[in-house]
PDB file of C-alpha atoms in Angstrom:
ATOM      1  CA  UNK A   1     -22.227 -18.182  11.302  1.00  0.00           C
ATOM      2  CA  UNK A   2     -23.836 -17.595   7.887  1.00  0.00           C
ATOM      3  CA  UNK A   3     -21.923 -17.471   4.939  1.00  0.00           C
ATOM      4  CA  UNK A   4     -21.472 -15.442   1.786  1.00  0.00           C
ATOM      5  CA  UNK A   5     -20.329 -16.225  -1.930  1.00  0.00           C
ATOM      6  CA  UNK A   6     -18.683 -13.824  -4.027  1.00  0.00           C
ATOM      7  CA  UNK A   7     -16.875 -14.123  -7.147  1.00  0.00           C
ATOM      8  CA  UNK A   8     -13.332 -14.320  -6.829  1.00  0.00           C
ATOM      9  CA  UNK A   9     -12.560 -11.323  -9.323  1.00  0.00           C
ATOM     10  CA  UNK A  10     -13.905  -8.867 -11.405  1.00  0.00           C
ATOM     11  CA  UNK A  11     -13.066  -6.204 -14.045  1.00  0.00           C
ATOM     12  CA  UNK A  12     -14.389  -2.823 -14.515  1.00  0.00           C
ATOM     13  CA  UNK A  13     -13.516   0.082 -16.652  1.00  0.00           C
ATOM     14  CA  UNK A  14     -13.013   3.725 -15.460  1.00  0.00           C
ATOM     15  CA  UNK A  15     -16.347   5.848 -14.945  1.00  0.00           C
ATOM     16  CA  UNK A  16     -18.540   2.732 -15.441  1.00  0.00           C
ATOM     17  CA  UNK A  17     -20.796   1.275 -13.321  1.00  0.00           C
ATOM     18  CA  UNK A  18     -19.799  -1.723 -10.867  1.00  0.00           C
ATOM     19  CA  UNK A  19     -22.240  -4.343  -9.826  1.00  0.00           C
ATOM     20  CA  UNK A  20     -20.559  -6.815  -6.893  1.00  0.00           C
ATOM     21  CA  UNK A  21     -22.777  -9.372  -6.487  1.00  0.00           C
ATOM     22  CA  UNK A  22     -23.123 -11.491  -3.248  1.00  0.00           C
ATOM     23  CA  UNK A  23     -25.301 -14.429  -2.203  1.00  0.00           C
ATOM     24  CA  UNK A  24     -26.120 -15.414   1.377  1.00  0.00           C
ATOM     25  CA  UNK A  25     -29.025 -17.863   0.858  1.00  0.00           C
ATOM     26  CA  UNK A  26     -28.289 -18.955   4.849  1.00  0.00           C
ATOM     27  CA  UNK A  27     -29.296 -15.455   6.157  1.00  0.00           C
ATOM     28  CA  UNK A  28     -30.811 -14.949   9.331  1.00  0.00           C
ATOM     29  CA  UNK A  29     -33.698 -12.247  10.197  1.00  0.00           C
ATOM     30  CA  UNK A  30     -31.122 -10.947  12.504  1.00  0.00           C
ATOM     31  CA  UNK A  31     -28.092 -10.824  10.040  1.00  0.00           C
ATOM     32  CA  UNK A  32     -27.301  -7.359   8.845  1.00  0.00           C
ATOM     33  CA  UNK A  33     -25.306  -7.220   5.526  1.00  0.00           C
ATOM     34  CA  UNK A  34     -22.180  -5.300   5.335  1.00  0.00           C
ATOM     35  CA  UNK A  35     -19.812  -4.314   3.090  1.00  0.00           C
ATOM     36  CA  UNK A  36     -16.148  -3.544   3.458  1.00  0.00           C
ATOM     37  CA  UNK A  37     -13.003  -2.837   1.020  1.00  0.00           C
ATOM     38  CA  UNK A  38      -9.467  -3.258   1.595  1.00  0.00           C
ATOM     39  CA  UNK A  39      -6.753  -1.464  -0.415  1.00  0.00           C
ATOM     40  CA  UNK A  40      -3.621  -2.697  -0.712  1.00  0.00           C
ATOM     41  CA  UNK A  41      -1.768  -2.202   2.361  1.00  0.00           C
ATOM     42  CA  UNK A  42      -4.518  -0.625   4.288  1.00  0.00           C
ATOM     43  CA  UNK A  43      -7.111  -2.137   6.832  1.00  0.00           C
ATOM     44  CA  UNK A  44     -10.642  -2.968   5.545  1.00  0.00           C
ATOM     45  CA  UNK A  45     -12.531   0.355   5.284  1.00  0.00           C
ATOM     46  CA  UNK A  46     -16.428   0.152   5.936  1.00  0.00           C
ATOM     47  CA  UNK A  47     -18.451   1.055   2.625  1.00  0.00           C
ATOM     48  CA  UNK A  48     -22.281   0.193   3.415  1.00  0.00           C
ATOM     49  CA  UNK A  49     -24.459  -1.860   5.315  1.00  0.00           C
ATOM     50  CA  UNK A  50     -28.262  -2.371   5.318  1.00  0.00           C
ATOM     51  CA  UNK A  51     -30.947  -5.100   6.844  1.00  0.00           C
ATOM     52  CA  UNK A  52     -33.882  -5.274   4.318  1.00  0.00           C
ATOM     53  CA  UNK A  53     -34.322  -2.271   2.320  1.00  0.00           C
ATOM     54  CA  UNK A  54     -32.088  -0.861  -0.359  1.00  0.00           C
ATOM     55  CA  UNK A  55     -29.266   1.797   1.020  1.00  0.00           C
ATOM     56  CA  UNK A  56     -27.692   4.921  -0.429  1.00  0.00           C
ATOM     57  CA  UNK A  57     -24.769   6.767   0.708  1.00  0.00           C
ATOM     58  CA  UNK A  58     -21.879   9.037  -0.574  1.00  0.00           C
ATOM     59  CA  UNK A  59     -19.549   5.777  -1.519  1.00  0.00           C
ATOM     60  CA  UNK A  60     -22.172   3.310  -2.721  1.00  0.00           C
ATOM     61  CA  UNK A  61     -25.402   1.445  -2.927  1.00  0.00           C
ATOM     62  CA  UNK A  62     -26.831  -1.766  -1.637  1.00  0.00           C
ATOM     63  CA  UNK A  63     -29.578  -3.583  -3.394  1.00  0.00           C
ATOM     64  CA  UNK A  64     -30.764  -6.203  -1.099  1.00  0.00           C
ATOM     65  CA  UNK A  65     -33.275  -8.926  -2.858  1.00  0.00           C
ATOM     66  CA  UNK A  66     -36.550  -9.265  -1.499  1.00  0.00           C
ATOM     67  CA  UNK A  67     -35.960 -12.615   0.132  1.00  0.00           C
ATOM     68  CA  UNK A  68     -32.515 -11.335   1.149  1.00  0.00           C
ATOM     69  CA  UNK A  69     -30.733 -14.249  -0.172  1.00  0.00           C
ATOM     70  CA  UNK A  70     -28.495 -11.808  -2.224  1.00  0.00           C
ATOM     71  CA  UNK A  71     -27.235  -8.452  -2.358  1.00  0.00           C
ATOM     72  CA  UNK A  72     -25.257  -6.336  -4.936  1.00  0.00           C
ATOM     73  CA  UNK A  73     -23.198  -3.704  -4.087  1.00  0.00           C
ATOM     74  CA  UNK A  74     -23.281  -0.769  -6.650  1.00  0.00           C
ATOM     75  CA  UNK A  75     -20.124   1.613  -7.500  1.00  0.00           C
ATOM     76  CA  UNK A  76     -21.904   4.249  -9.863  1.00  0.00           C
ATOM     77  CA  UNK A  77     -18.877   5.412 -11.487  1.00  0.00           C
ATOM     78  CA  UNK A  78     -15.938   3.225 -11.033  1.00  0.00           C
ATOM     79  CA  UNK A  79     -12.468   5.144 -10.474  1.00  0.00           C
ATOM     80  CA  UNK A  80      -9.026   3.560 -10.431  1.00  0.00           C
ATOM     81  CA  UNK A  81      -9.128   4.262  -6.366  1.00  0.00           C
ATOM     82  CA  UNK A  82     -11.793   2.016  -6.391  1.00  0.00           C
ATOM     83  CA  UNK A  83      -9.730  -1.044  -7.105  1.00  0.00           C
ATOM     84  CA  UNK A  84      -9.667  -2.867  -3.926  1.00  0.00           C
ATOM     85  CA  UNK A  85     -10.739  -6.506  -2.702  1.00  0.00           C
ATOM     86  CA  UNK A  86     -14.494  -6.124  -1.441  1.00  0.00           C
ATOM     87  CA  UNK A  87     -16.132  -8.025   1.546  1.00  0.00           C
ATOM     88  CA  UNK A  88     -19.743  -8.985   1.776  1.00  0.00           C
ATOM     89  CA  UNK A  89     -20.388  -9.935   5.298  1.00  0.00           C
ATOM     90  CA  UNK A  90     -23.427 -11.157   7.579  1.00  0.00           C
ATOM     91  CA  UNK A  91     -22.874  -9.036  10.872  1.00  0.00           C
ATOM     92  CA  UNK A  92     -24.194 -11.824  13.161  1.00  0.00           C
ATOM     93  CA  UNK A  93     -26.165 -10.088  16.061  1.00  0.00           C
ATOM     94  CA  UNK A  94     -28.298 -12.947  17.084  1.00  0.00           C
ATOM     95  CA  UNK A  95     -29.054 -13.580  20.933  1.00  0.00           C
ATOM     96  CA  UNK A  96     -29.295  -9.444  21.447  1.00  0.00           C
ATOM     97  CA  UNK A  97     -25.768  -8.884  22.013  1.00  0.00           C
ATOM     98  CA  UNK A  98     -24.319  -5.646  21.129  1.00  0.00           C
ATOM     99  CA  UNK A  99     -20.974  -7.049  19.548  1.00  0.00           C
ATOM    100  CA  UNK A 100     -22.077  -8.504  16.124  1.00  0.00           C
ATOM    101  CA  UNK A 101     -19.326 -10.110  14.782  1.00  0.00           C
ATOM    102  CA  UNK A 102     -18.015 -10.059  11.350  1.00  0.00           C
ATOM    103  CA  UNK A 103     -16.531 -13.151   9.807  1.00  0.00           C
ATOM    104  CA  UNK A 104     -14.562 -12.371   6.609  1.00  0.00           C
ATOM    105  CA  UNK A 105     -14.704 -14.560   3.499  1.00  0.00           C
ATOM    106  CA  UNK A 106     -11.943 -14.049   0.809  1.00  0.00           C
ATOM    107  CA  UNK A 107     -14.314 -11.480  -1.013  1.00  0.00           C
ATOM    108  CA  UNK A 108     -14.089 -10.096  -4.677  1.00  0.00           C
ATOM    109  CA  UNK A 109     -10.925  -8.319  -6.095  1.00  0.00           C
ATOM    110  CA  UNK A 110     -11.974  -5.608  -8.313  1.00  0.00           C
ATOM    111  CA  UNK A 111      -9.617  -4.184 -10.782  1.00  0.00           C
ATOM    112  CA  UNK A 112     -10.686  -1.250 -12.941  1.00  0.00           C
ATOM    113  CA  UNK A 113      -9.074  -0.331 -16.227  1.00  0.00           C
ATOM    114  CA  UNK A 114      -8.252   3.264 -17.267  1.00  0.00           C
TER     115      UNK A 114
ATOM    116  CA  UNK B   1     -14.356  10.931  11.490  1.00  0.00           C
ATOM    117  CA  UNK B   2     -13.791   7.813  14.006  1.00  0.00           C
ATOM    118  CA  UNK B   3      -9.828   6.993  14.336  1.00  0.00           C
ATOM    119  CA  UNK B   4      -8.454   3.613  15.300  1.00  0.00           C
ATOM    120  CA  UNK B   5      -5.050   3.918  15.918  1.00  0.00           C
ATOM    121  CA  UNK B   6      -2.340   0.922  16.121  1.00  0.00           C
ATOM    122  CA  UNK B   7       0.598   1.763  17.835  1.00  0.00           C
ATOM    123  CA  UNK B   8       3.186   0.349  15.265  1.00  0.00           C
ATOM    124  CA  UNK B   9       3.007  -0.151  11.437  1.00  0.00           C
ATOM    125  CA  UNK B  10       5.725  -2.661  11.216  1.00  0.00           C
ATOM    126  CA  UNK B  11       7.450  -4.318  13.793  1.00  0.00           C
ATOM    127  CA  UNK B  12      10.118  -6.937  14.033  1.00  0.00           C
ATOM    128  CA  UNK B  13      10.565  -9.315  17.456  1.00  0.00           C
ATOM    129  CA  UNK B  14      12.546 -12.540  18.189  1.00  0.00           C
ATOM    130  CA  UNK B  15      11.005 -15.941  18.921  1.00  0.00           C
ATOM    131  CA  UNK B  16       9.966 -16.098  22.529  1.00  0.00           C
ATOM    132  CA  UNK B  17       9.524 -12.608  23.150  1.00  0.00           C
ATOM    133  CA  UNK B  18       6.637 -11.140  24.675  1.00  0.00           C
ATOM    134  CA  UNK B  19       4.884  -8.819  22.379  1.00  0.00           C
ATOM    135  CA  UNK B  20       2.208  -6.019  22.891  1.00  0.00           C
ATOM    136  CA  UNK B  21       0.000  -4.756  19.840  1.00  0.00           C
ATOM    137  CA  UNK B  22      -1.651  -1.726  20.963  1.00  0.00           C
ATOM    138  CA  UNK B  23      -5.072  -0.141  19.746  1.00  0.00           C
ATOM    139  CA  UNK B  24      -6.647   3.043  20.658  1.00  0.00           C
ATOM    140  CA  UNK B  25      -9.821   4.697  19.510  1.00  0.00           C
ATOM    141  CA  UNK B  26     -11.379   7.788  20.009  1.00  0.00           C
ATOM    142  CA  UNK B  27     -14.720   7.900  19.872  1.00  0.00           C
ATOM    143  CA  UNK B  28     -16.022   6.120  22.951  1.00  0.00           C
ATOM    144  CA  UNK B  29     -17.112   2.695  21.147  1.00  0.00           C
ATOM    145  CA  UNK B  30     -17.768  -0.134  23.120  1.00  0.00           C
ATOM    146  CA  UNK B  31     -16.993  -2.679  21.197  1.00  0.00           C
ATOM    147  CA  UNK B  32     -13.178  -3.865  20.092  1.00  0.00           C
ATOM    148  CA  UNK B  33     -11.571  -6.510  18.191  1.00  0.00           C
ATOM    149  CA  UNK B  34      -8.500  -8.039  16.984  1.00  0.00           C
ATOM    150  CA  UNK B  35      -8.013  -9.714  13.627  1.00  0.00           C
ATOM    151  CA  UNK B  36      -4.978 -11.024  11.762  1.00  0.00           C
ATOM    152  CA  UNK B  37      -4.788 -11.635   8.004  1.00  0.00           C
ATOM    153  CA  UNK B  38      -2.638 -13.980   6.206  1.00  0.00           C
ATOM    154  CA  UNK B  39      -2.786 -14.560   2.492  1.00  0.00           C
ATOM    155  CA  UNK B  40      -5.056 -17.489   1.614  1.00  0.00           C
ATOM    156  CA  UNK B  41      -6.372 -17.283   5.115  1.00  0.00           C
ATOM    157  CA  UNK B  42      -8.413 -13.724   4.853  1.00  0.00           C
ATOM    158  CA  UNK B  43      -9.204 -11.961   7.977  1.00  0.00           C
ATOM    159  CA  UNK B  44      -9.665 -14.097  11.057  1.00  0.00           C
ATOM    160  CA  UNK B  45     -10.896 -12.941  14.619  1.00  0.00           C
ATOM    161  CA  UNK B  46      -8.665 -13.514  17.610  1.00  0.00           C
ATOM    162  CA  UNK B  47     -10.336 -11.673  20.371  1.00  0.00           C
ATOM    163  CA  UNK B  48     -13.016  -9.181  21.119  1.00  0.00           C
ATOM    164  CA  UNK B  49     -14.176  -7.388  23.847  1.00  0.00           C
ATOM    165  CA  UNK B  50     -17.717  -5.484  24.514  1.00  0.00           C
ATOM    166  CA  UNK B  51     -16.930  -3.475  27.879  1.00  0.00           C
ATOM    167  CA  UNK B  52     -13.974  -2.732  29.481  1.00  0.00           C
ATOM    168  CA  UNK B  53     -12.469  -5.506  31.452  1.00  0.00           C
ATOM    169  CA  UNK B  54     -14.533  -7.894  29.197  1.00  0.00           C
ATOM    170  CA  UNK B  55     -13.421 -10.157  26.517  1.00  0.00           C
ATOM    171  CA  UNK B  56     -14.039 -13.061  24.651  1.00  0.00           C
ATOM    172  CA  UNK B  57     -12.047 -15.453  22.342  1.00  0.00           C
ATOM    173  CA  UNK B  58     -12.705 -15.197  18.709  1.00  0.00           C
ATOM    174  CA  UNK B  59     -11.846 -18.163  16.303  1.00  0.00           C
ATOM    175  CA  UNK B  60      -8.143 -18.366  16.745  1.00  0.00           C
ATOM    176  CA  UNK B  61      -7.268 -17.370  20.239  1.00  0.00           C
ATOM    177  CA  UNK B  62      -4.521 -19.903  21.032  1.00  0.00           C
ATOM    178  CA  UNK B  63      -1.109 -18.262  21.886  1.00  0.00           C
ATOM    179  CA  UNK B  64      -3.000 -14.806  22.395  1.00  0.00           C
ATOM    180  CA  UNK B  65      -4.358 -12.928  25.345  1.00  0.00           C
ATOM    181  CA  UNK B  66      -5.844  -9.462  25.489  1.00  0.00           C
ATOM    182  CA  UNK B  67      -6.423  -6.451  27.760  1.00  0.00           C
ATOM    183  CA  UNK B  68      -8.578  -3.859  27.983  1.00  0.00           C
ATOM    184  CA  UNK B  69      -8.339  -1.488  31.110  1.00  0.00           C
ATOM    185  CA  UNK B  70      -9.801   1.345  29.577  1.00  0.00           C
ATOM    186  CA  UNK B  71     -12.598   1.930  26.810  1.00  0.00           C
ATOM    187  CA  UNK B  72     -10.364   3.661  24.655  1.00  0.00           C
ATOM    188  CA  UNK B  73      -7.598   0.958  24.491  1.00  0.00           C
ATOM    189  CA  UNK B  74      -7.419  -2.871  23.505  1.00  0.00           C
ATOM    190  CA  UNK B  75      -4.038  -4.426  23.675  1.00  0.00           C
ATOM    191  CA  UNK B  76      -2.966  -7.921  21.782  1.00  0.00           C
ATOM    192  CA  UNK B  77      -0.270  -9.976  23.504  1.00  0.00           C
ATOM    193  CA  UNK B  78       1.935 -12.575  22.312  1.00  0.00           C
ATOM    194  CA  UNK B  79       2.957 -13.997  25.565  1.00  0.00           C
ATOM    195  CA  UNK B  80       5.849 -16.156  23.716  1.00  0.00           C
ATOM    196  CA  UNK B  81       5.947 -14.976  19.978  1.00  0.00           C
ATOM    197  CA  UNK B  82       6.438 -17.776  17.621  1.00  0.00           C
ATOM    198  CA  UNK B  83       7.544 -17.878  14.086  1.00  0.00           C
ATOM    199  CA  UNK B  84       4.031 -19.053  12.826  1.00  0.00           C
ATOM    200  CA  UNK B  85       2.285 -15.540  14.472  1.00  0.00           C
ATOM    201  CA  UNK B  86       4.153 -13.431  11.864  1.00  0.00           C
ATOM    202  CA  UNK B  87       1.077 -11.816  10.334  1.00  0.00           C
ATOM    203  CA  UNK B  88      -0.715  -8.504   9.698  1.00  0.00           C
ATOM    204  CA  UNK B  89      -2.675  -7.549  12.799  1.00  0.00           C
ATOM    205  CA  UNK B  90      -5.714  -5.472  12.336  1.00  0.00           C
ATOM    206  CA  UNK B  91      -7.888  -3.874  15.282  1.00  0.00           C
ATOM    207  CA  UNK B  92     -11.266  -2.587  14.786  1.00  0.00           C
ATOM    208  CA  UNK B  93     -13.882  -0.812  17.053  1.00  0.00           C
ATOM    209  CA  UNK B  94     -17.672  -0.422  16.607  1.00  0.00           C
ATOM    210  CA  UNK B  95     -20.741   1.518  18.754  1.00  0.00           C
ATOM    211  CA  UNK B  96     -22.969  -1.313  20.526  1.00  0.00           C
ATOM    212  CA  UNK B  97     -25.605  -2.305  18.048  1.00  0.00           C
ATOM    213  CA  UNK B  98     -26.541  -3.732  14.954  1.00  0.00           C
ATOM    214  CA  UNK B  99     -27.065  -0.135  13.019  1.00  0.00           C
ATOM    215  CA  UNK B 100     -23.343   0.681  12.560  1.00  0.00           C
ATOM    216  CA  UNK B 101     -20.446  -0.264  10.865  1.00  0.00           C
ATOM    217  CA  UNK B 102     -16.827  -1.218  11.903  1.00  0.00           C
ATOM    218  CA  UNK B 103     -13.730   0.900  11.885  1.00  0.00           C
ATOM    219  CA  UNK B 104     -10.307  -0.800  10.980  1.00  0.00           C
ATOM    220  CA  UNK B 105      -7.044   0.338  11.959  1.00  0.00           C
ATOM    221  CA  UNK B 106      -4.490   0.396   9.289  1.00  0.00           C
ATOM    222  CA  UNK B 107      -2.646  -2.703  10.693  1.00  0.00           C
ATOM    223  CA  UNK B 108       0.548  -3.606  12.246  1.00  0.00           C
ATOM    224  CA  UNK B 109       2.966  -6.206  10.069  1.00  0.00           C
ATOM    225  CA  UNK B 110       4.266  -8.146  12.722  1.00  0.00           C
ATOM    226  CA  UNK B 111       7.447 -10.608  11.775  1.00  0.00           C
ATOM    227  CA  UNK B 112       8.734 -12.947  14.115  1.00  0.00           C
ATOM    228  CA  UNK B 113      12.216 -14.305  13.284  1.00  0.00           C
TER     229      UNK B 113
END
């Protein structure tokens, strides 16, 4: 499975933008870039995913490098509720299966200061 | 919103007991997964299923089995619970194809004593 590299931790102030980086230099053409976050004592929550183009949804934006070897999750205005562990994952759909597996790394612990 | 419901939030079982962890999703998803999460080890895939009665081993299947008799329900079975199976267990589901995210349940914290 292709691997991702994320900083262990990041800090932000409330209402400021946050840019969470992820490196995935061995990404293959069929890998989708997924981001999930996990709040304390909860299961992971889907945030956003993309293949080649930048993506926006109500939670965040995903900026994907042109060579796809890196991506950045952007939280436009951090709130205290955004404090969580953020996982960048490559979904492996090689072989045309319908069940792309997610392999979780250690993620980035985001701390948001009031 | 899609819901993935795990039957128990907290569970305490004795060594050697047979343990069933149940997971139900309400959006007709083809694919369902069981992960366990341990401090320092992150989330690890135990088993997954891409259709009724179909199952595939994940990265750490030893000591576990699964059952998927109906599309909406995916059960994780610990045939003979051991203390090293004390963990947080997370169920997830997703539709077929690469265009969708996963939906996770809230987790079951299992303690084997």
